[in-house]
PDB file of C-alpha atoms in Angstrom:
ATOM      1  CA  UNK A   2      87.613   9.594 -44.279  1.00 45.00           C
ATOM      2  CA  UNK A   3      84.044  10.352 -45.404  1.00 47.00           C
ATOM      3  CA  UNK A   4      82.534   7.240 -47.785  1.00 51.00           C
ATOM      4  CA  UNK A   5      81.723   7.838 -50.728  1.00 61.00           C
ATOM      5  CA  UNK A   6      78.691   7.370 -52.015  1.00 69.00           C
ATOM      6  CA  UNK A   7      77.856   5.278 -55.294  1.00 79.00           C
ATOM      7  CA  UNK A   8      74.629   5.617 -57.477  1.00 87.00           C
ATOM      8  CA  UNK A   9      73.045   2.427 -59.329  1.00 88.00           C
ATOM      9  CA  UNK A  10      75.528   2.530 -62.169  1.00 90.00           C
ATOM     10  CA  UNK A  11      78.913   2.778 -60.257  1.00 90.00           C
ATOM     11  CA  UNK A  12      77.429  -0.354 -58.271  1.00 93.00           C
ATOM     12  CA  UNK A  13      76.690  -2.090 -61.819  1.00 94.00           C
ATOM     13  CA  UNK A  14      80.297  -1.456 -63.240  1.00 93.00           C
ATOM     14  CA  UNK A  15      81.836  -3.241 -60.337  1.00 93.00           C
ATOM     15  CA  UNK A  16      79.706  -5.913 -60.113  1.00 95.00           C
ATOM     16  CA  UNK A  17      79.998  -6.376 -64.055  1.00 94.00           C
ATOM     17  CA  UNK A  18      83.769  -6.176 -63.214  1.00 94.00           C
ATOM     18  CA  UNK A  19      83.807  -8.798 -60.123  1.00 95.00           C
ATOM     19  CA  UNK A  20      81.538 -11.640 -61.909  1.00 95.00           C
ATOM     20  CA  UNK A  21      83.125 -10.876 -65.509  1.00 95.00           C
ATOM     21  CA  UNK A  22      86.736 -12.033 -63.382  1.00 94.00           C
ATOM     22  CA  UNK A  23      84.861 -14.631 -62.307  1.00 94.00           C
ATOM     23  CA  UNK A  24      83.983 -15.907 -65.554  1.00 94.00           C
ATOM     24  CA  UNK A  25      87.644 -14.669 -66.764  1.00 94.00           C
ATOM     25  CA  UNK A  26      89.952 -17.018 -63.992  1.00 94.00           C
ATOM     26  CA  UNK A  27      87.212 -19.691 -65.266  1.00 92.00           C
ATOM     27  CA  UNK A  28      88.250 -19.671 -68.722  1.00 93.00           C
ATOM     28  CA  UNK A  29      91.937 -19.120 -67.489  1.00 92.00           C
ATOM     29  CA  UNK A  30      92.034 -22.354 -65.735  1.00 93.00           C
ATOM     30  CA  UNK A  31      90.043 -24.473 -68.326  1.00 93.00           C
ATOM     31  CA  UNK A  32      92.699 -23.065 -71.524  1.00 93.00           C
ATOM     32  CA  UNK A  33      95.403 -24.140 -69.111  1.00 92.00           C
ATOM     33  CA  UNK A  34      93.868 -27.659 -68.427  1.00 92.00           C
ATOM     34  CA  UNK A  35      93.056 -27.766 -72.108  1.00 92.00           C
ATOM     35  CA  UNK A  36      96.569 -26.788 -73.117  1.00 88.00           C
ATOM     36  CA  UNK A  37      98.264 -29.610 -70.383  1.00 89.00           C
ATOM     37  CA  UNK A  38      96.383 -32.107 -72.159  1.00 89.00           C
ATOM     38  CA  UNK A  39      97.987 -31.019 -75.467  1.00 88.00           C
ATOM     39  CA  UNK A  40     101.377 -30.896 -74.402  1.00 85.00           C
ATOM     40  CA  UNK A  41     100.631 -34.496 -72.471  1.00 83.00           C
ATOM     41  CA  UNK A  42     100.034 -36.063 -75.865  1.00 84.00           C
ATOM     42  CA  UNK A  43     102.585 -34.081 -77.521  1.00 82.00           C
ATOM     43  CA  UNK A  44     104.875 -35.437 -75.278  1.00 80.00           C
ATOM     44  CA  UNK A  45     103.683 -39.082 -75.235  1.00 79.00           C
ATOM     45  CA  UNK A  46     104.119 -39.251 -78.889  1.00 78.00           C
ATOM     46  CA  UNK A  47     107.808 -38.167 -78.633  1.00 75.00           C
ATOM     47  CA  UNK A  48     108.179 -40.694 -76.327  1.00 69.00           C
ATOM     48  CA  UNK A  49     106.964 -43.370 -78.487  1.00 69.00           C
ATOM     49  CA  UNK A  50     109.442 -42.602 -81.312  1.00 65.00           C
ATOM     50  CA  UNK A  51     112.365 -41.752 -79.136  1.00 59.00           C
ATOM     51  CA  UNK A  52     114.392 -44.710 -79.801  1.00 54.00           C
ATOM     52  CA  UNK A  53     115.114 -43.240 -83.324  1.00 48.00           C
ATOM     53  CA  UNK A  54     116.312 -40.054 -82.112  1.00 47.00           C
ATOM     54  CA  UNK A  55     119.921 -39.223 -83.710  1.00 44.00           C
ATOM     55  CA  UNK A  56     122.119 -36.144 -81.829  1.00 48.00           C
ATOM     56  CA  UNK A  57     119.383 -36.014 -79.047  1.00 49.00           C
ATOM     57  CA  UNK A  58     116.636 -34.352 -81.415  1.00 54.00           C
ATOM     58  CA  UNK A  59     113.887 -35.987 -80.129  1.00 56.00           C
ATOM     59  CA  UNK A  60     115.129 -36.312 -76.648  1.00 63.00           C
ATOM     60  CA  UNK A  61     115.867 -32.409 -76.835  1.00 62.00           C
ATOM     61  CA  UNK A  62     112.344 -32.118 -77.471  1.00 77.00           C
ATOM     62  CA  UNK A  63     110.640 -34.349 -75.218  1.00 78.00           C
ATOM     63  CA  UNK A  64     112.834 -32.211 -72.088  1.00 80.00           C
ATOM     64  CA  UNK A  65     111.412 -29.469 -73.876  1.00 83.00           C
ATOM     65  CA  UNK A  66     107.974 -30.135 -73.443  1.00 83.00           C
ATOM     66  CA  UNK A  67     108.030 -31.641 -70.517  1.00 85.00           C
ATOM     67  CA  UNK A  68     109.837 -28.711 -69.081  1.00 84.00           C
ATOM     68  CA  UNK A  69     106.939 -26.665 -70.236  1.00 87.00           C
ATOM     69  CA  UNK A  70     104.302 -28.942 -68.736  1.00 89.00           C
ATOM     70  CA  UNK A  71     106.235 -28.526 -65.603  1.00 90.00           C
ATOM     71  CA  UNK A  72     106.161 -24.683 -65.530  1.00 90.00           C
ATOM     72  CA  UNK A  73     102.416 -24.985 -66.864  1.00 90.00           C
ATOM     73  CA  UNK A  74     101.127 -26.609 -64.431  1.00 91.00           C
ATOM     74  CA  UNK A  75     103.200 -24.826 -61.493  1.00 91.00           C
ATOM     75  CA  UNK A  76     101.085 -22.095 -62.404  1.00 89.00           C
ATOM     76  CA  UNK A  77      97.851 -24.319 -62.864  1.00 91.00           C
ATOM     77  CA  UNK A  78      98.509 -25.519 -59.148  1.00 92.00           C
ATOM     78  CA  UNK A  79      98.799 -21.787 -57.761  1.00 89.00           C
ATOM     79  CA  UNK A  80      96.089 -20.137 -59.897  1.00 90.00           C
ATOM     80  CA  UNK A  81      93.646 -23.503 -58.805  1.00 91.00           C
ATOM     81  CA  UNK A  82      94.299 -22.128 -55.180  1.00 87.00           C
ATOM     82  CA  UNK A  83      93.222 -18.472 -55.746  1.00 87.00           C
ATOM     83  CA  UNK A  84      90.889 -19.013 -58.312  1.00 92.00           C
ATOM     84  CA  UNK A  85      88.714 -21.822 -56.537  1.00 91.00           C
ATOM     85  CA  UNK A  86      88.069 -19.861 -53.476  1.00 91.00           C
ATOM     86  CA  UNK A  87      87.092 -16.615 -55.753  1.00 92.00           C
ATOM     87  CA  UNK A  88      85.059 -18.551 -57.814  1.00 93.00           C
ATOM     88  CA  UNK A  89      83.412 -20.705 -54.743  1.00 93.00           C
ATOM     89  CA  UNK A  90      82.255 -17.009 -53.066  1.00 94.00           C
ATOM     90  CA  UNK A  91      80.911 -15.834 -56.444  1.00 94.00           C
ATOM     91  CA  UNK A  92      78.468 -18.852 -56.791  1.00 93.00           C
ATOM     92  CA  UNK A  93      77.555 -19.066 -53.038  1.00 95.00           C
ATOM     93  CA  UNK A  94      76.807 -15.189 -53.585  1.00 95.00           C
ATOM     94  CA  UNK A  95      74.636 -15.940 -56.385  1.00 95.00           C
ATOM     95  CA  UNK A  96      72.812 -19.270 -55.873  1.00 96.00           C
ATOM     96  CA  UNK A  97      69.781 -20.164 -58.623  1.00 94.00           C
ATOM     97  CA  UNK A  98      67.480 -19.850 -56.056  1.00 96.00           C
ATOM     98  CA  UNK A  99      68.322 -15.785 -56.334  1.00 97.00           C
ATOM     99  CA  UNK A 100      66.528 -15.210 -58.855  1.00 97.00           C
ATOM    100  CA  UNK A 101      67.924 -10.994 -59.010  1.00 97.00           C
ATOM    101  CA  UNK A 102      71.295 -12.003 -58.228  1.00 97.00           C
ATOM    102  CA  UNK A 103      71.218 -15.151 -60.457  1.00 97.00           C
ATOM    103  CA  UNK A 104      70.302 -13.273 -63.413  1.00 98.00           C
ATOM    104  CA  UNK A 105      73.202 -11.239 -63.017  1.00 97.00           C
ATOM    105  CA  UNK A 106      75.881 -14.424 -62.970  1.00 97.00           C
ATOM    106  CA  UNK A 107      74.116 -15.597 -66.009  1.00 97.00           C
ATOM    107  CA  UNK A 108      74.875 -12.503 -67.783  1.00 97.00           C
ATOM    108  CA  UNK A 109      78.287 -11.634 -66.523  1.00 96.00           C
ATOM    109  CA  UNK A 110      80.035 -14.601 -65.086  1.00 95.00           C
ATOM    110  CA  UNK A 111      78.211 -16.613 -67.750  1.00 94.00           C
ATOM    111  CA  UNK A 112      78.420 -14.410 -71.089  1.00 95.00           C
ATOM    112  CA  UNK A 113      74.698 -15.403 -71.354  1.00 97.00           C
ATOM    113  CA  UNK A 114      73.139 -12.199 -73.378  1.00 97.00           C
ATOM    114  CA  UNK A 115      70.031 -10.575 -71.941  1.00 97.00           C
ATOM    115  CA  UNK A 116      67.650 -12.329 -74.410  1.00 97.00           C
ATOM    116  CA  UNK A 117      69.444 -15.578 -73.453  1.00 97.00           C
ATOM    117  CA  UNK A 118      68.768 -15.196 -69.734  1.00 97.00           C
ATOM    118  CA  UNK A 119      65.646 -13.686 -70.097  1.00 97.00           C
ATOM    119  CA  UNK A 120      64.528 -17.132 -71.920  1.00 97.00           C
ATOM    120  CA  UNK A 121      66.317 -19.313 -68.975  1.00 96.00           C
ATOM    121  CA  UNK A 122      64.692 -17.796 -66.461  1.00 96.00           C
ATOM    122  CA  UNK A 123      61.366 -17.107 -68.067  1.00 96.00           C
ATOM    123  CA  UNK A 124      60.777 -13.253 -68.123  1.00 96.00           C
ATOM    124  CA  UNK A 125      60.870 -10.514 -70.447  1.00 95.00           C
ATOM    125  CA  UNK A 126      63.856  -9.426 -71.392  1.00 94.00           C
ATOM    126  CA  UNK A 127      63.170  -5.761 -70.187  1.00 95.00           C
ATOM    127  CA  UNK A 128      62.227  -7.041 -67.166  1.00 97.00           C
ATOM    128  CA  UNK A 129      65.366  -8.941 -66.523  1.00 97.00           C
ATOM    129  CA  UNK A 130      67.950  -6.157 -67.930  1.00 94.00           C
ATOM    130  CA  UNK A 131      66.468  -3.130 -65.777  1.00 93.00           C
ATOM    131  CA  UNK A 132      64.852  -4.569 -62.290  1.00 96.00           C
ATOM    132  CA  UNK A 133      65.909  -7.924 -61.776  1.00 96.00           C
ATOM    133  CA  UNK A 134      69.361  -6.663 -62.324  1.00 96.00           C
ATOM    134  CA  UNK A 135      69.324  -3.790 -60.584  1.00 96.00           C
ATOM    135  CA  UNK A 136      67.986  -5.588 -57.482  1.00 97.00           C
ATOM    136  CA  UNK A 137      70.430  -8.006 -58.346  1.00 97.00           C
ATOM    137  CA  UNK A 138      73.270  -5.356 -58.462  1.00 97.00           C
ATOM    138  CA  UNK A 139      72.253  -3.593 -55.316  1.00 95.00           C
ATOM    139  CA  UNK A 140      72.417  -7.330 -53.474  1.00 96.00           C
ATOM    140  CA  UNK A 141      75.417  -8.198 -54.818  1.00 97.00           C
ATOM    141  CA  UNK A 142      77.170  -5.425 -54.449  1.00 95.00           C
ATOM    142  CA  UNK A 143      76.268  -5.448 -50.546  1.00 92.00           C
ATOM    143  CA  UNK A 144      77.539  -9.191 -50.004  1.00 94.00           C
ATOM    144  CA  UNK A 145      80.366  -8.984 -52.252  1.00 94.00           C
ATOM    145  CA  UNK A 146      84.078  -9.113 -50.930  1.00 90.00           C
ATOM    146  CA  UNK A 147      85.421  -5.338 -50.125  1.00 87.00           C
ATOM    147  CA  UNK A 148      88.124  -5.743 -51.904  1.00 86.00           C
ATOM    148  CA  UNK A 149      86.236  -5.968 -55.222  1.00 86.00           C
ATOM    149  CA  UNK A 150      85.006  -2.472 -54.825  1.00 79.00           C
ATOM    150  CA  UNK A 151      88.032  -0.568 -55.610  1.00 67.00           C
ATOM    151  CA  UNK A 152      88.049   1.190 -58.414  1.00 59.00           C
ATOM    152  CA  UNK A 153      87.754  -1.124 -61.550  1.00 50.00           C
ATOM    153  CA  UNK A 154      88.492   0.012 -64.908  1.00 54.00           C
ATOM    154  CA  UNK A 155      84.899  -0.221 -65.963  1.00 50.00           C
ATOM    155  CA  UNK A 156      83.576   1.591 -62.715  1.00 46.00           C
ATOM    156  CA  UNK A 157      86.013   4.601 -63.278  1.00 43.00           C
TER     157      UNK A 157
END
């Protein structure tokens, strides 16, 4: 099979894609851990007043919740495992010290806006969007895992 090559833009789409699911398990696993803690104290508080519980009401509710903590956090535990690694290769792959591939977490696996990261790292925000990022694609898109080259809805 003959490989197919990809120009500057193709490259950007799936590196856009690949950090933006970066940033995207991130928020995943911090709404989870934010919504555990919610159901925690929901849950404590039925405790508290379940000694006034008539025909199992409260009870009903406190198997309820826990029940949903449970299944919650079954798939905290499993997404933890494939998210960690994922996320651990993205920031090795773009380290601060990068400054072209850094500039590119900042704006996709960091929703940081062009102006925003042209500010952090101290350079016109021209600059930043068009070379630093393209070097940054091209580097990126060399080191990063195969399997986030497929075809991505953005790259298509």
């Amino acid at each position: 099979m003959k490989a197919r090559l990809i120009n500057i833009e193709g490259k950007r789409n799936h590196v856009a894609y690949y950090l933006s699911s970066l940033y995207t398990m991130q928020s995943s696993l911090k709404e989870t851990e934010y919504r555990l803690e919610k159901l925690r104290v929901i849950a404590e508080g039925l405790r508290s007043v379940s000694g006034e519980s008539v025909s199992g009401g409260i009870k009903r509710d406190i198997a309820d919740v826990e029940h949903e903590i449970t299944k919650l956090l079954e798939t905290y535990q499993s997404n933890l495992v494939l998210y960690s690694a994922e996320i651990a290769e993205g920031y090795r792959l773009c380290p601060t010290d990068d400054l072209p591939r850094y500039v590119c977490w900042l704006h996709w696996a960091e929703h940081k806006t062009w102006a925003q990261v042209a500010k952090r790292v101290g350079y016109d925000s021209d600059y930043v969007r068009k070379k630093l990022c393209d070097r940054g694609v091209e580097s990126i898109y060399n080191a990063m895992p195969n399997r986030w080259r497929k075809p991505s809805p953005e790259a298509i």
